[in-house]
CSV table of C-alpha atoms in Angstrom, one decimal:
chain,number,residue,atom,x,y,z
A,1,UNK,CA,-21.7,-26.1,11.6
A,2,UNK,CA,-18.8,-25.1,14.2
A,3,UNK,CA,-15.3,-24.6,12.8
A,4,UNK,CA,-12.2,-24.3,14.9
A,5,UNK,CA,-9.2,-22.5,13.2
A,6,UNK,CA,-5.9,-22.8,14.8
A,7,UNK,CA,-2.9,-20.8,13.6
A,8,UNK,CA,0.5,-20.9,15.5
A,9,UNK,CA,2.7,-20.7,12.7
A,10,UNK,CA,3.4,-17.0,12.8
A,11,UNK,CA,3.7,-14.2,15.4
A,12,UNK,CA,0.5,-15.2,17.4
A,13,UNK,CA,-1.2,-18.3,18.6
A,14,UNK,CA,-4.7,-17.7,17.3
A,15,UNK,CA,-7.8,-19.7,18.1
A,16,UNK,CA,-11.0,-18.8,16.1
A,17,UNK,CA,-14.4,-20.5,16.0
A,18,UNK,CA,-16.7,-19.7,13.1
A,19,UNK,CA,-20.3,-20.9,13.2
A,20,UNK,CA,-23.2,-20.2,11.0
A,21,UNK,CA,-24.2,-16.9,13.0
A,22,UNK,CA,-21.2,-16.2,15.4
A,23,UNK,CA,-17.5,-15.9,15.4
A,24,UNK,CA,-15.1,-16.0,18.5
A,25,UNK,CA,-11.4,-15.2,18.5
A,26,UNK,CA,-8.7,-15.4,20.9
A,27,UNK,CA,-4.9,-14.9,20.4
A,28,UNK,CA,-1.7,-15.2,22.3
A,29,UNK,CA,2.0,-14.2,21.9
A,30,UNK,CA,3.7,-16.9,20.0
A,31,UNK,CA,6.3,-17.8,22.4
A,32,UNK,CA,8.0,-20.9,24.0
A,33,UNK,CA,6.3,-20.1,27.4
A,34,UNK,CA,2.9,-20.1,25.8
A,35,UNK,CA,3.5,-23.4,23.7
A,36,UNK,CA,3.8,-25.1,27.3
A,37,UNK,CA,0.3,-23.6,28.0
A,38,UNK,CA,-1.3,-24.3,24.5
A,39,UNK,CA,-3.6,-26.9,25.7
A,40,UNK,CA,-4.7,-24.6,28.8
A,41,UNK,CA,-5.3,-21.8,26.2
A,42,UNK,CA,-7.2,-23.9,23.9
A,43,UNK,CA,-9.4,-25.5,26.6
A,44,UNK,CA,-10.2,-22.0,28.2
A,45,UNK,CA,-11.1,-20.6,24.8
A,46,UNK,CA,-13.5,-23.4,24.1
A,47,UNK,CA,-15.0,-23.2,27.7
A,48,UNK,CA,-15.4,-19.4,27.6
A,49,UNK,CA,-17.5,-19.7,24.5
A,50,UNK,CA,-19.4,-22.7,25.7
A,51,UNK,CA,-18.3,-25.0,23.0
A,52,UNK,CA,-17.2,-28.6,23.7
A,53,UNK,CA,-14.9,-30.5,21.5
A,54,UNK,CA,-17.9,-32.8,20.5
A,55,UNK,CA,-19.6,-29.7,19.2
A,56,UNK,CA,-17.1,-29.2,16.6
A,57,UNK,CA,-17.6,-30.3,13.1
A,58,UNK,CA,-14.2,-29.4,11.4
A,59,UNK,CA,-10.9,-28.2,12.6
A,60,UNK,CA,-8.7,-26.2,10.4
A,61,UNK,CA,-4.9,-25.8,11.1
A,62,UNK,CA,-2.1,-23.7,9.8
A,63,UNK,CA,0.4,-26.1,8.3
A,64,UNK,CA,2.8,-23.3,7.5
A,65,UNK,CA,5.2,-22.1,6.4
A,66,UNK,CA,5.9,-20.8,9.7
A,67,UNK,CA,7.6,-21.2,13.2
A,68,UNK,CA,8.5,-25.0,13.9
A,69,UNK,CA,7.4,-25.0,17.4
A,70,UNK,CA,4.1,-23.5,16.9
A,71,UNK,CA,3.4,-25.8,14.0
A,72,UNK,CA,4.3,-29.0,15.8
A,73,UNK,CA,2.5,-28.2,19.0
A,74,UNK,CA,-0.7,-27.3,17.4
A,75,UNK,CA,-0.7,-30.3,15.2
A,76,UNK,CA,0.2,-32.6,18.0
A,77,UNK,CA,-2.9,-31.4,20.0
A,78,UNK,CA,-5.3,-31.1,16.9
A,79,UNK,CA,-4.5,-34.7,15.6
A,80,UNK,CA,-5.2,-36.0,19.3
A,81,UNK,CA,-8.7,-34.2,19.3
A,82,UNK,CA,-9.2,-35.3,15.7
A,83,UNK,CA,-8.7,-39.0,16.4
A,84,UNK,CA,-10.5,-39.1,19.8
A,85,UNK,CA,-13.4,-37.3,18.8
A,86,UNK,CA,-13.8,-38.3,15.2
A,87,UNK,CA,-13.4,-34.7,13.8
A,88,UNK,CA,-12.8,-33.7,10.3
A,89,UNK,CA,-9.2,-32.3,10.1
A,90,UNK,CA,-8.1,-29.7,7.4
A,91,UNK,CA,-4.8,-28.2,6.9
A,92,UNK,CA,-4.3,-24.7,5.3
A,93,UNK,CA,-1.2,-22.6,4.4
A,94,UNK,CA,-0.2,-19.2,5.8
A,95,UNK,CA,-0.7,-17.6,2.3
A,96,UNK,CA,-4.4,-18.5,2.4
A,97,UNK,CA,-4.6,-15.8,5.1
A,98,UNK,CA,-4.5,-12.3,4.1
A,99,UNK,CA,-4.8,-9.7,6.9
A,100,UNK,CA,-6.0,-12.2,9.5
A,101,UNK,CA,-9.1,-12.8,7.4
A,102,UNK,CA,-9.6,-16.4,8.4
A,103,UNK,CA,-13.1,-16.6,6.5
A,104,UNK,CA,-10.9,-17.3,3.5
A,105,UNK,CA,-10.4,-20.8,5.0
A,106,UNK,CA,-14.0,-21.6,5.2
A,107,UNK,CA,-14.4,-20.2,1.6
A,108,UNK,CA,-11.7,-22.8,0.6
A,109,UNK,CA,-13.3,-25.4,2.4
A,110,UNK,CA,-16.8,-24.8,1.0
A,111,UNK,CA,-15.1,-24.9,-2.4
A,112,UNK,CA,-13.6,-28.3,-1.8
A,113,UNK,CA,-10.1,-26.9,-1.9
A,114,UNK,CA,-8.9,-28.1,1.3
A,115,UNK,CA,-8.1,-32.0,1.6
A,116,UNK,CA,-9.3,-33.9,4.6
A,117,UNK,CA,-6.7,-35.4,6.9
A,118,UNK,CA,-4.0,-34.2,4.5
A,119,UNK,CA,-1.5,-32.2,6.8
A,120,UNK,CA,1.9,-31.5,5.4
A,121,UNK,CA,4.0,-29.4,7.7
A,122,UNK,CA,6.1,-26.4,6.1
A,123,UNK,CA,8.7,-25.0,8.4
A,124,UNK,CA,10.5,-21.7,7.6
A,125,UNK,CA,14.2,-21.5,8.1
């Protein structure tokens, strides 16, 4: 099972793949310039790790609280991927990730604590 985690709500734009036996991570500064390149970064990350969108089973996205621009750009792209490729989409909150340990998200998913296709953005002030 290939899980893509995207977190652009905080200081970094982070992409992480967690599969049964492997994990890949890439991050970029969370800046206006990088929002314009978000899709390029994501595509390059998937290509570099030999993963196609159709190979993904689930996408998890940080829905906040966090930076407005990071949340909006990541949600827009992820929702498009989800709809066009019939992928499962789950939202998580910033407080679910402690010390950049994104394995917590997979644990919440496995326990049934994340709701499919329920995305409620939380923007910080």
